[in-house]
Amino acid sequence: MDKLVIEGGVRLKGEVVVSGSKNSVLPIMAATLLTDQTCVIKGVPNLRDTNTMLKILRSLGKNTEFYKGTVTVSATKHANFTADYKLVSTMRASFCVLGPLLGKLKKAKVSLPGGCVIGLRPVDLHLKGIESLGADISIESGYVVAKAARLRGKHIYLGGVYGSSVLATGNVMMAAVLAQGKTIIEAAACEPEVADLAELLNKMGARIKGEGTPTIEIDGVKELRGVTHTIIPDRIEAGTFMIAALITKGDILIKNALAQHQGALLDKLDEAGALISKGDNCLRVRARGRIKPINVTTLPYPGFPTDMQAQIMSLMAVTPGISVITEKIYPDRFMHVAELNRMGAHIQREGPHAIVEGIKSLSGAPVMASDLRASASLVLAGLVAKGRTSVSRIYHLERGYENIESKLQGLGAKIWREKE
Ligand code: UD1
């Protein structure tokens, strides 16, 4: 296993290019199961998660090729409807093969993903939506078995206790595109990644309206065709570089970043004292002066993303004053708090809130990554801490950040990989 070692204290300066969105590409790769024709997906980041999805597609009978950011998926003669526990358990997003498998093959057997470190993460909304379309669903030996001679469009309310669900919206949308009649998904997730999936499906011949809003309307069609599609930029990776600029008092031009996907984050960073210039598909981020403490509450899109909660906490940890960070999507997503405190941060968790008493500087320490975004927050903290930080278990980071250390090195960071 590798660890990342960081010598803190360098102001990051220069340009960085953001990769294609991980959260967009995973359901989009699953959507290729809806056709036997060839699909070409461009701008695909080379990540542990995208490689896991390629393995799943192969296990389901697809041919796949991944070359220089382009994934090509074509059919073999052996379509399979079982997504195995070994693959699904390593990545929750694999569960979104359920909808397309059922839509195309009329049956699907997909392992239940289980819990994960950021919380329970149930799949009840996925199942509710797919069952509403007329599927017969049973749980057998840890697998969801879904069958439907014919799926029928339905009016489905998909809101849950924590609001809308990104992957449940995608899963139900993918099952509904080949259903008979009209489906209306109410309380749909509005994330840009859902809109990107809908755009892909429409290019394949689906008839979807309202994507990016809480009400999505889908008129079922008989079949879908192959497609060529380019993935939207990863707004969470872009956001992580924005924080990197501010935490190191640097100046970074972030290319392949869309300001229109970053409303809540840009608003909060502006409140904290960031100077942000918006260009054509790029953002330049630096500090106006001293960064100020801010309160942040995570919410479904267009609210502040939970996937940026850990990173903004690192920034607040080195911003003198008190800030309160409230997590409304995953109330237990605070594994990074204890690790940041090991670096000298003063953060206290109170239920779904973290009270951060910002201090002048952190001190480098060996820390352990617990999940993808928590790992990013520890790297950010390491960039500004005095001395040396080593972040172990970086396979979490490799799930979602393409070439993170070379991108940071390109901005001047002293960061390298070592064997544990
Ligand atoms: C996606 C993102 C993840 C992000 C999350 C929230 C992908 C691959 N992952 O995950 O990075 O952190 O959105 O923005 O796109 N819930 C239920 N029942 C369900 C499904 C979800 O109660 O059936 C709850 C979850 O536990 C959570 C909330 O709804 O509290 C939102 O989760 P959801 O949007 O489904 O997250 P994912 O789509 O799994």
CSV table of C-alpha atoms and ligand atoms in Angstrom, one decimal:
chain,number,residue,atom,x,y,z
A,1,MET,CA,0.0,0.0,0.0
A,2,ASP,CA,1.2,3.5,-0.8
A,3,LYS,CA,1.1,6.6,1.3
A,4,LEU,CA,1.4,10.3,0.2
A,5,VAL,CA,4.0,12.4,1.9
A,6,ILE,CA,3.6,16.2,1.9
A,7,GLU,CA,6.1,18.8,3.0
A,8,GLY,CA,3.8,21.7,3.9
A,9,GLY,CA,4.2,25.5,3.5
A,10,VAL,CA,4.4,26.0,-0.3
A,11,ARG,CA,2.0,28.6,-1.9
A,12,LEU,CA,0.4,26.8,-4.8
A,13,LYS,CA,0.6,28.7,-8.1
A,14,GLY,CA,-0.1,27.9,-11.7
A,15,GLU,CA,-2.6,26.1,-13.8
A,16,VAL,CA,-4.3,22.8,-13.4
A,17,VAL,CA,-6.8,20.9,-15.6
A,18,VAL,CA,-9.7,19.2,-14.0
A,19,SER,CA,-10.7,15.7,-15.2
A,20,GLY,CA,-14.1,14.5,-16.2
A,21,SER,CA,-16.6,14.0,-13.4
A,22,LYS,CA,-16.4,10.7,-11.5
A,23,ASN,CA,-20.0,10.9,-10.3
A,24,SER,CA,-21.2,11.6,-13.8
A,25,VAL,CA,-19.3,8.9,-15.6
A,26,LEU,CA,-20.2,5.9,-13.4
A,27,PRO,CA,-24.0,5.9,-14.1
A,28,ILE,CA,-23.2,6.9,-17.7
A,29,MET,CA,-21.1,3.8,-18.1
A,30,ALA,CA,-23.9,1.8,-16.6
A,31,ALA,CA,-26.3,3.3,-19.2
A,32,THR,CA,-24.4,1.6,-22.0
A,33,LEU,CA,-26.1,-1.6,-20.8
A,34,LEU,CA,-29.3,-0.2,-22.3
A,35,THR,CA,-28.2,-0.8,-25.9
A,36,ASP,CA,-26.4,-3.4,-27.9
A,37,GLN,CA,-24.8,-0.7,-30.1
A,38,THR,CA,-21.4,0.8,-29.4
A,39,CYS,CA,-21.1,3.7,-27.0
A,40,VAL,CA,-18.1,6.0,-26.9
A,41,ILE,CA,-17.6,8.1,-23.8
A,42,LYS,CA,-14.9,10.8,-23.8
A,43,GLY,CA,-13.2,12.7,-20.9
A,44,VAL,CA,-13.3,9.6,-18.7
A,45,PRO,CA,-10.9,9.9,-15.7
A,46,ASN,CA,-8.6,7.0,-15.1
A,47,LEU,CA,-9.6,6.2,-11.5
A,48,ARG,CA,-10.0,3.1,-9.4
A,49,ASP,CA,-13.8,3.6,-9.6
A,50,THR,CA,-14.0,3.9,-13.4
A,51,ASN,CA,-11.9,0.8,-13.7
A,52,THR,CA,-14.2,-1.0,-11.3
A,53,MET,CA,-17.2,0.0,-13.5
A,54,LEU,CA,-15.3,-1.4,-16.6
A,55,LYS,CA,-14.9,-4.7,-14.8
A,56,ILE,CA,-18.6,-4.8,-13.9
A,57,LEU,CA,-19.5,-4.0,-17.5
A,58,ARG,CA,-17.3,-6.9,-18.7
A,59,SER,CA,-18.8,-9.2,-16.1
A,60,LEU,CA,-22.2,-8.3,-17.6
A,61,GLY,CA,-21.1,-9.3,-21.1
A,62,LYS,CA,-19.8,-6.1,-22.6
A,63,ASN,CA,-16.5,-5.6,-24.4
A,64,THR,CA,-14.7,-2.5,-23.1
A,65,GLU,CA,-11.7,-0.5,-24.2
A,66,PHE,CA,-10.2,2.4,-22.2
A,67,TYR,CA,-7.6,4.4,-24.1
A,68,LYS,CA,-6.5,8.0,-23.4
A,69,GLY,CA,-9.6,9.1,-21.6
A,70,THR,CA,-12.0,7.4,-24.0
A,71,VAL,CA,-14.1,4.4,-23.1
A,72,THR,CA,-15.7,2.3,-25.8
A,73,VAL,CA,-18.3,-0.2,-24.8
A,74,SER,CA,-19.8,-2.7,-27.2
A,75,ALA,CA,-21.9,-5.8,-26.8
A,76,THR,CA,-20.8,-9.5,-26.8
A,77,LYS,CA,-23.2,-12.4,-27.5
A,78,HIS,CA,-23.3,-13.2,-23.8
A,79,ALA,CA,-25.3,-10.6,-21.9
A,80,ASN,CA,-25.4,-11.5,-18.2
A,81,PHE,CA,-27.8,-10.0,-15.7
A,82,THR,CA,-25.9,-10.7,-12.4
A,83,ALA,CA,-23.7,-8.1,-10.8
A,84,ASP,CA,-21.5,-9.9,-8.3
A,85,TYR,CA,-21.0,-9.0,-4.7
A,86,LYS,CA,-17.2,-8.9,-5.0
A,87,LEU,CA,-17.4,-6.0,-7.5
A,88,VAL,CA,-20.5,-4.2,-6.1
A,89,SER,CA,-19.2,-4.2,-2.5
A,90,THR,CA,-16.1,-2.2,-3.6
A,91,MET,CA,-18.1,0.6,-5.0
A,92,ARG,CA,-21.7,1.6,-4.2
A,93,ALA,CA,-22.2,3.4,-7.5
A,94,SER,CA,-22.2,-0.1,-9.1
A,95,PHE,CA,-25.7,-0.5,-7.8
A,96,CYS,CA,-26.9,1.8,-10.6
A,97,VAL,CA,-26.5,-1.1,-13.1
A,98,LEU,CA,-29.9,-2.4,-11.7
A,99,GLY,CA,-32.1,0.0,-13.6
A,100,PRO,CA,-30.5,-0.4,-17.1
A,101,LEU,CA,-30.2,-4.2,-16.7
A,102,LEU,CA,-33.8,-4.5,-15.8
A,103,GLY,CA,-34.9,-2.1,-18.6
A,104,LYS,CA,-32.9,-4.0,-21.2
A,105,LEU,CA,-33.0,-7.6,-20.1
A,106,LYS,CA,-36.2,-7.6,-18.1
A,107,LYS,CA,-34.3,-9.2,-15.2
A,108,ALA,CA,-31.5,-8.2,-13.0
A,109,LYS,CA,-29.6,-9.6,-10.0
A,110,VAL,CA,-27.4,-7.1,-8.3
A,111,SER,CA,-25.7,-7.5,-5.0
A,112,LEU,CA,-26.8,-5.1,-2.2
A,113,PRO,CA,-23.8,-2.7,-1.7
A,114,GLY,CA,-23.9,-2.7,2.2
A,115,GLY,CA,-23.0,0.2,4.5
A,116,CYS,CA,-19.9,2.3,4.3
A,117,VAL,CA,-17.8,4.5,6.5
A,118,ILE,CA,-19.8,7.7,5.9
A,119,GLY,CA,-23.0,6.1,7.1
A,120,LEU,CA,-25.7,3.5,6.5
A,121,ARG,CA,-26.5,4.5,2.9
A,122,PRO,CA,-29.6,2.5,2.2
A,123,VAL,CA,-31.0,1.8,-1.3
A,124,ASP,CA,-34.7,1.9,-0.4
A,125,LEU,CA,-35.4,4.8,-2.8
A,126,HIS,CA,-33.8,2.9,-5.7
A,127,LEU,CA,-36.0,-0.1,-4.9
A,128,LYS,CA,-39.2,1.9,-4.3
A,129,GLY,CA,-38.8,3.7,-7.7
A,130,ILE,CA,-38.0,0.5,-9.6
A,131,GLU,CA,-40.8,-1.4,-7.9
A,132,SER,CA,-43.3,1.4,-8.8
A,133,LEU,CA,-42.5,0.8,-12.5
A,134,GLY,CA,-43.9,-2.7,-12.1
A,135,ALA,CA,-40.9,-4.8,-11.2
A,136,ASP,CA,-41.2,-7.7,-8.9
A,137,ILE,CA,-38.4,-7.3,-6.4
A,138,SER,CA,-37.0,-9.8,-3.8
A,139,ILE,CA,-33.9,-10.0,-1.7
A,140,GLU,CA,-32.2,-13.3,-2.0
A,141,SER,CA,-28.8,-14.1,-0.3
A,142,GLY,CA,-27.7,-10.5,-0.3
A,143,TYR,CA,-28.8,-9.8,-3.8
A,144,VAL,CA,-31.7,-7.7,-5.2
A,145,VAL,CA,-33.5,-9.8,-7.8
A,146,ALA,CA,-35.7,-7.8,-10.0
A,147,LYS,CA,-38.0,-9.1,-12.8
A,148,ALA,CA,-40.6,-7.5,-15.0
A,149,ALA,CA,-42.0,-8.8,-18.2
A,150,ARG,CA,-42.9,-5.2,-19.0
A,151,LEU,CA,-42.1,-2.0,-17.1
A,152,ARG,CA,-44.8,0.6,-17.1
A,153,GLY,CA,-44.5,4.3,-16.6
A,154,LYS,CA,-45.7,5.7,-13.3
A,155,HIS,CA,-45.8,8.9,-11.2
A,156,ILE,CA,-43.1,8.3,-8.5
A,157,TYR,CA,-42.3,10.5,-5.5
A,158,LEU,CA,-38.6,9.8,-4.9
A,159,GLY,CA,-37.8,12.0,-1.8
A,160,GLY,CA,-36.2,10.5,1.2
A,161,VAL,CA,-35.5,11.5,4.8
A,162,TYR,CA,-32.3,13.3,3.6
A,163,GLY,CA,-33.9,14.8,0.5
A,164,SER,CA,-33.4,13.5,-3.0
A,165,SER,CA,-31.0,10.8,-4.1
A,166,VAL,CA,-28.6,11.2,-7.0
A,167,LEU,CA,-28.0,7.5,-7.9
A,168,ALA,CA,-31.6,6.5,-7.1
A,169,THR,CA,-32.8,9.2,-9.6
A,170,GLY,CA,-30.3,7.9,-12.2
A,171,ASN,CA,-31.3,4.3,-11.6
A,172,VAL,CA,-35.0,4.9,-11.9
A,173,MET,CA,-34.5,7.1,-14.9
A,174,MET,CA,-32.5,4.4,-16.6
A,175,ALA,CA,-35.2,1.8,-15.9
A,176,ALA,CA,-37.9,4.1,-17.1
A,177,VAL,CA,-36.5,5.0,-20.5
A,178,LEU,CA,-37.5,1.7,-22.0
A,179,ALA,CA,-40.8,1.4,-20.0
A,180,GLN,CA,-44.2,1.6,-21.6
A,181,GLY,CA,-45.8,5.1,-21.2
A,182,LYS,CA,-44.9,8.1,-19.2
A,183,THR,CA,-42.9,8.2,-15.9
A,184,ILE,CA,-42.8,11.3,-13.8
A,185,ILE,CA,-40.1,11.4,-11.0
A,186,GLU,CA,-41.0,13.9,-8.4
A,187,ALA,CA,-38.4,15.1,-5.8
A,188,ALA,CA,-35.7,14.0,-8.4
A,189,ALA,CA,-32.1,15.0,-7.6
A,190,CYS,CA,-31.1,18.1,-9.5
A,191,GLU,CA,-27.3,17.5,-9.6
A,192,PRO,CA,-25.5,18.3,-12.9
A,193,GLU,CA,-24.5,14.7,-13.0
A,194,VAL,CA,-28.1,13.6,-13.3
A,195,ALA,CA,-28.6,16.2,-16.1
A,196,ASP,CA,-25.5,14.8,-17.8
A,197,LEU,CA,-26.9,11.3,-17.6
A,198,ALA,CA,-30.3,12.5,-19.1
A,199,GLU,CA,-28.4,14.3,-21.9
A,200,LEU,CA,-26.6,11.0,-22.7
A,201,LEU,CA,-29.9,9.0,-22.6
A,202,ASN,CA,-31.6,11.6,-24.9
A,203,LYS,CA,-28.7,11.3,-27.4
A,204,MET,CA,-29.3,7.5,-27.3
A,205,GLY,CA,-33.0,8.1,-28.3
A,206,ALA,CA,-34.7,8.5,-24.9
A,207,ARG,CA,-37.3,11.1,-24.3
A,208,ILE,CA,-36.5,12.8,-21.0
A,209,LYS,CA,-37.5,16.4,-20.0
A,210,GLY,CA,-37.0,18.4,-16.8
A,211,GLU,CA,-33.5,17.0,-15.9
A,212,GLY,CA,-31.7,19.3,-13.5
A,213,THR,CA,-35.1,20.2,-11.9
A,214,PRO,CA,-37.1,18.3,-9.2
A,215,THR,CA,-39.6,16.9,-11.7
A,216,ILE,CA,-38.3,14.7,-14.5
A,217,GLU,CA,-40.7,13.4,-17.2
A,218,ILE,CA,-39.8,10.4,-19.2
A,219,ASP,CA,-41.7,9.1,-22.2
A,220,GLY,CA,-40.7,5.5,-22.7
A,221,VAL,CA,-39.3,4.4,-26.1
A,222,LYS,CA,-38.8,0.9,-27.6
A,223,GLU,CA,-35.0,0.9,-27.9
A,224,LEU,CA,-31.9,3.0,-27.5
A,225,ARG,CA,-29.0,3.4,-29.9
A,226,GLY,CA,-25.2,3.9,-29.5
A,227,VAL,CA,-23.8,7.3,-28.7
A,228,THR,CA,-20.7,9.4,-28.4
A,229,HIS,CA,-20.7,11.7,-25.3
A,230,THR,CA,-18.2,13.8,-23.4
A,231,ILE,CA,-18.4,13.8,-19.6
A,232,ILE,CA,-18.9,17.2,-17.7
A,233,PRO,CA,-15.9,18.4,-15.6
A,234,ASP,CA,-15.6,17.1,-12.1
A,235,ARG,CA,-17.0,20.0,-9.9
A,236,ILE,CA,-15.7,18.3,-6.7
A,237,GLU,CA,-12.1,18.1,-8.0
A,238,ALA,CA,-12.4,21.7,-9.2
A,239,GLY,CA,-13.7,22.7,-5.7
A,240,THR,CA,-10.8,20.8,-4.1
A,241,PHE,CA,-8.3,22.9,-6.1
A,242,MET,CA,-10.1,26.1,-5.1
A,243,ILE,CA,-9.6,25.2,-1.5
A,244,ALA,CA,-6.0,24.3,-2.2
A,245,ALA,CA,-5.5,27.8,-3.6
A,246,LEU,CA,-7.0,29.5,-0.5
A,247,ILE,CA,-5.5,27.2,2.1
A,248,THR,CA,-1.9,27.8,0.8
A,249,LYS,CA,-2.5,31.5,0.1
A,250,GLY,CA,-1.7,30.7,-3.5
A,251,ASP,CA,-3.1,31.6,-6.9
A,252,ILE,CA,-4.5,28.8,-9.2
A,253,LEU,CA,-6.1,28.9,-12.6
A,254,ILE,CA,-8.4,25.9,-12.7
A,255,LYS,CA,-9.2,24.9,-16.3
A,256,ASN,CA,-12.1,22.7,-17.4
A,257,ALA,CA,-14.2,24.1,-14.5
A,258,LEU,CA,-17.8,25.3,-14.9
A,259,ALA,CA,-18.8,28.1,-12.6
A,260,GLN,CA,-22.5,27.4,-13.2
A,261,HIS,CA,-22.1,24.1,-11.4
A,262,GLN,CA,-20.4,25.7,-8.4
A,263,GLY,CA,-22.9,28.3,-7.2
A,264,ALA,CA,-23.1,27.4,-3.5
A,265,LEU,CA,-19.3,26.8,-3.2
A,266,LEU,CA,-18.4,30.1,-5.0
A,267,ASP,CA,-20.9,32.0,-2.7
A,268,LYS,CA,-19.3,30.6,0.4
A,269,LEU,CA,-15.8,31.1,-0.8
A,270,ASP,CA,-16.6,34.7,-1.7
A,271,GLU,CA,-18.1,35.2,1.9
A,272,ALA,CA,-14.8,33.8,3.3
A,273,GLY,CA,-12.8,36.3,1.3
A,274,ALA,CA,-11.8,34.5,-1.9
A,275,LEU,CA,-11.1,36.5,-5.1
A,276,ILE,CA,-12.6,34.4,-7.9
A,277,SER,CA,-12.4,35.4,-11.6
A,278,LYS,CA,-14.6,33.4,-14.0
A,279,GLY,CA,-13.3,32.8,-17.5
A,280,ASP,CA,-14.4,30.6,-20.3
A,281,ASN,CA,-14.6,27.1,-18.7
A,282,CYS,CA,-12.0,28.2,-16.1
A,283,LEU,CA,-11.8,29.8,-12.7
A,284,ARG,CA,-8.9,31.7,-11.1
A,285,VAL,CA,-8.9,31.5,-7.3
A,286,ARG,CA,-6.8,33.5,-4.8
A,287,ALA,CA,-7.4,35.2,-1.5
A,288,ARG,CA,-8.5,38.9,-1.3
A,289,GLY,CA,-6.8,39.2,2.1
A,290,ARG,CA,-7.2,37.2,5.2
A,291,ILE,CA,-9.7,34.4,5.0
A,292,LYS,CA,-12.6,34.7,7.4
A,293,PRO,CA,-14.5,32.0,9.2
A,294,ILE,CA,-17.9,31.0,7.7
A,295,ASN,CA,-20.7,28.6,8.5
A,296,VAL,CA,-21.6,25.9,6.0
A,297,THR,CA,-24.5,23.5,5.8
A,298,THR,CA,-24.5,20.7,3.2
A,299,LEU,CA,-27.7,20.2,1.2
A,300,PRO,CA,-28.7,18.5,-2.0
A,301,TYR,CA,-27.8,20.5,-5.2
A,302,PRO,CA,-27.9,23.4,-5.7
A,303,GLY,CA,-27.0,23.6,-2.0
A,304,PHE,CA,-23.4,23.2,-0.7
A,305,PRO,CA,-22.2,19.7,-1.7
A,306,THR,CA,-21.5,17.2,1.0
A,307,ASP,CA,-18.5,16.1,-1.1
A,308,MET,CA,-16.9,19.4,-0.3
A,309,GLN,CA,-17.6,19.3,3.4
A,310,ALA,CA,-14.3,17.8,4.6
A,311,GLN,CA,-12.2,20.1,2.3
A,312,ILE,CA,-13.9,23.3,3.6
A,313,MET,CA,-13.4,22.0,7.1
A,314,SER,CA,-9.6,21.9,6.5
A,315,LEU,CA,-9.7,25.5,5.3
A,316,MET,CA,-11.7,26.6,8.4
A,317,ALA,CA,-9.3,24.7,10.7
A,318,VAL,CA,-6.6,27.2,9.7
A,319,THR,CA,-8.8,30.2,9.7
A,320,PRO,CA,-8.8,31.9,13.1
A,321,GLY,CA,-12.3,32.3,14.5
A,322,ILE,CA,-15.2,30.0,15.0
A,323,SER,CA,-17.1,28.3,12.1
A,324,VAL,CA,-19.9,25.7,12.3
A,325,ILE,CA,-20.1,23.1,9.6
A,326,THR,CA,-23.4,21.2,9.5
A,327,GLU,CA,-23.8,17.9,7.6
A,328,LYS,CA,-27.4,17.4,6.4
A,329,ILE,CA,-26.8,14.6,3.9
A,330,TYR,CA,-24.7,12.1,5.8
A,331,PRO,CA,-24.9,13.1,9.5
A,332,ASP,CA,-22.0,10.7,10.3
A,333,ARG,CA,-19.6,11.9,7.7
A,334,PHE,CA,-17.0,13.3,10.1
A,335,MET,CA,-14.2,10.7,10.1
A,336,HIS,CA,-11.7,13.4,9.1
A,337,VAL,CA,-12.4,15.4,12.3
A,338,ALA,CA,-10.2,13.1,14.5
A,339,GLU,CA,-7.4,13.0,11.9
A,340,LEU,CA,-7.4,16.8,11.5
A,341,ASN,CA,-7.3,17.1,15.3
A,342,ARG,CA,-4.2,14.9,15.2
A,343,MET,CA,-2.6,17.7,13.2
A,344,GLY,CA,-3.5,20.2,15.9
A,345,ALA,CA,-6.9,21.3,14.7
A,346,HIS,CA,-9.5,22.3,17.3
A,347,ILE,CA,-12.7,20.7,16.0
A,348,GLN,CA,-15.5,19.4,18.1
A,349,ARG,CA,-18.3,17.3,16.8
A,350,GLU,CA,-21.8,17.8,18.1
A,351,GLY,CA,-24.2,15.4,16.3
A,352,PRO,CA,-24.5,16.6,12.7
A,353,HIS,CA,-22.4,19.8,13.5
A,354,ALA,CA,-18.6,20.3,13.6
A,355,ILE,CA,-17.6,23.4,15.6
A,356,VAL,CA,-14.2,24.5,14.2
A,357,GLU,CA,-12.1,26.8,16.3
A,358,GLY,CA,-9.7,28.0,13.6
A,359,ILE,CA,-6.0,28.3,14.6
A,360,LYS,CA,-3.0,29.9,12.9
A,361,SER,CA,-1.3,26.7,11.8
A,362,LEU,CA,-1.4,22.9,11.9
A,363,SER,CA,1.5,20.6,12.4
A,364,GLY,CA,2.4,17.8,10.0
A,365,ALA,CA,1.6,14.3,11.3
A,366,PRO,CA,1.0,10.7,10.1
A,367,VAL,CA,-2.8,10.5,9.4
A,368,MET,CA,-5.1,7.9,7.9
A,369,ALA,CA,-7.6,8.4,5.0
A,370,SER,CA,-11.0,6.9,5.8
A,371,ASP,CA,-13.0,7.8,2.7
A,372,LEU,CA,-12.5,9.6,-0.6
A,373,ARG,CA,-13.2,13.2,0.4
A,374,ALA,CA,-11.8,12.9,3.9
A,375,SER,CA,-8.5,11.9,2.2
A,376,ALA,CA,-8.7,15.1,0.1
A,377,SER,CA,-9.1,17.2,3.3
A,378,LEU,CA,-6.0,15.6,4.9
A,379,VAL,CA,-3.9,16.3,1.8
A,380,LEU,CA,-5.1,19.9,1.9
A,381,ALA,CA,-4.3,20.2,5.6
A,382,GLY,CA,-0.8,18.6,4.8
A,383,LEU,CA,-0.2,21.3,2.2
A,384,VAL,CA,-0.4,24.0,4.8
A,385,ALA,CA,0.8,22.2,7.9
A,386,LYS,CA,4.2,22.9,9.4
A,387,GLY,CA,6.6,20.0,8.6
A,388,ARG,CA,5.8,16.7,7.1
A,389,THR,CA,2.4,14.9,6.8
A,390,SER,CA,1.9,11.4,5.6
A,391,VAL,CA,-1.5,10.3,4.5
A,392,SER,CA,-1.9,6.5,4.5
A,393,ARG,CA,-4.5,4.4,2.8
A,394,ILE,CA,-4.5,6.6,-0.3
A,395,TYR,CA,-6.4,4.0,-2.3
A,396,HIS,CA,-9.4,6.1,-1.1
A,397,LEU,CA,-8.0,9.1,-2.9
A,398,GLU,CA,-7.3,7.1,-6.0
A,399,ARG,CA,-11.1,6.3,-6.2
A,400,GLY,CA,-11.8,9.9,-7.2
A,401,TYR,CA,-8.8,12.1,-8.0
A,402,GLU,CA,-6.9,11.5,-11.2
A,403,ASN,CA,-3.2,12.0,-11.0
A,404,ILE,CA,-3.6,14.1,-7.8
A,405,GLU,CA,0.0,14.2,-6.9
A,406,SER,CA,1.3,15.2,-10.3
A,407,LYS,CA,-1.4,17.8,-10.5
A,408,LEU,CA,-0.3,19.2,-7.2
A,409,GLN,CA,3.4,18.9,-8.1
A,410,GLY,CA,2.6,21.0,-11.2
A,411,LEU,CA,1.4,23.8,-8.9
A,412,GLY,CA,4.6,23.6,-6.8
A,413,ALA,CA,3.5,21.3,-4.0
A,414,LYS,CA,6.1,19.1,-2.3
A,415,ILE,CA,4.2,15.9,-2.4
A,416,TRP,CA,5.3,12.4,-3.3
A,417,ARG,CA,4.3,8.8,-3.0
A,418,GLU,CA,6.1,6.3,-0.7
A,419,LYS,CA,5.5,2.6,0.1
A,420,GLU,CA,4.0,2.1,3.6
B,1,UD1,C1,-24.0,10.5,-4.8
B,1,UD1,C2,-22.5,10.7,-5.0
B,1,UD1,C3,-21.7,11.0,-3.7
B,1,UD1,C4,-22.4,12.1,-3.0
B,1,UD1,C5,-23.9,11.9,-2.8
B,1,UD1,C6,-24.6,13.1,-2.2
B,1,UD1,C7,-22.2,9.3,-7.0
B,1,UD1,C8,-21.4,8.1,-7.5
B,1,UD1,N1,-21.9,9.5,-5.7
B,1,UD1,O1,-24.1,9.3,-4.0
B,1,UD1,O2,-20.4,11.3,-4.1
B,1,UD1,O3,-21.8,12.3,-1.7
B,1,UD1,O4,-24.5,11.6,-4.1
B,1,UD1,O5,-24.4,14.2,-3.0
B,1,UD1,O6,-22.8,10.1,-7.6
B,1,UD1,N2,-30.6,7.7,0.7
B,1,UD1,C9,-31.7,7.0,1.2
B,1,UD1,N3,-32.2,6.0,0.4
B,1,UD1,C10,-31.7,5.7,-0.8
B,1,UD1,C11,-30.6,6.4,-1.3
B,1,UD1,C12,-30.1,7.5,-0.6
B,1,UD1,O7,-32.1,7.3,2.3
B,1,UD1,O8,-32.2,4.8,-1.4
B,1,UD1,C13,-30.0,8.8,1.5
B,1,UD1,C14,-28.5,8.6,1.7
B,1,UD1,O9,-28.2,7.8,2.8
B,1,UD1,C15,-28.1,10.1,1.9
B,1,UD1,C16,-29.0,10.9,1.0
B,1,UD1,O10,-30.1,10.0,0.7
B,1,UD1,O11,-28.4,10.5,3.2
B,1,UD1,C17,-28.4,11.2,-0.3
B,1,UD1,O12,-27.7,10.1,-0.9
B,1,UD1,P1,-27.6,9.9,-2.5
B,1,UD1,O13,-27.9,11.1,-3.2
B,1,UD1,O14,-28.4,8.7,-2.9
B,1,UD1,O15,-26.1,9.5,-2.6
B,1,UD1,P2,-25.5,8.6,-3.7
B,1,UD1,O16,-26.3,8.8,-5.0
B,1,UD1,O17,-25.2,7.2,-3.2
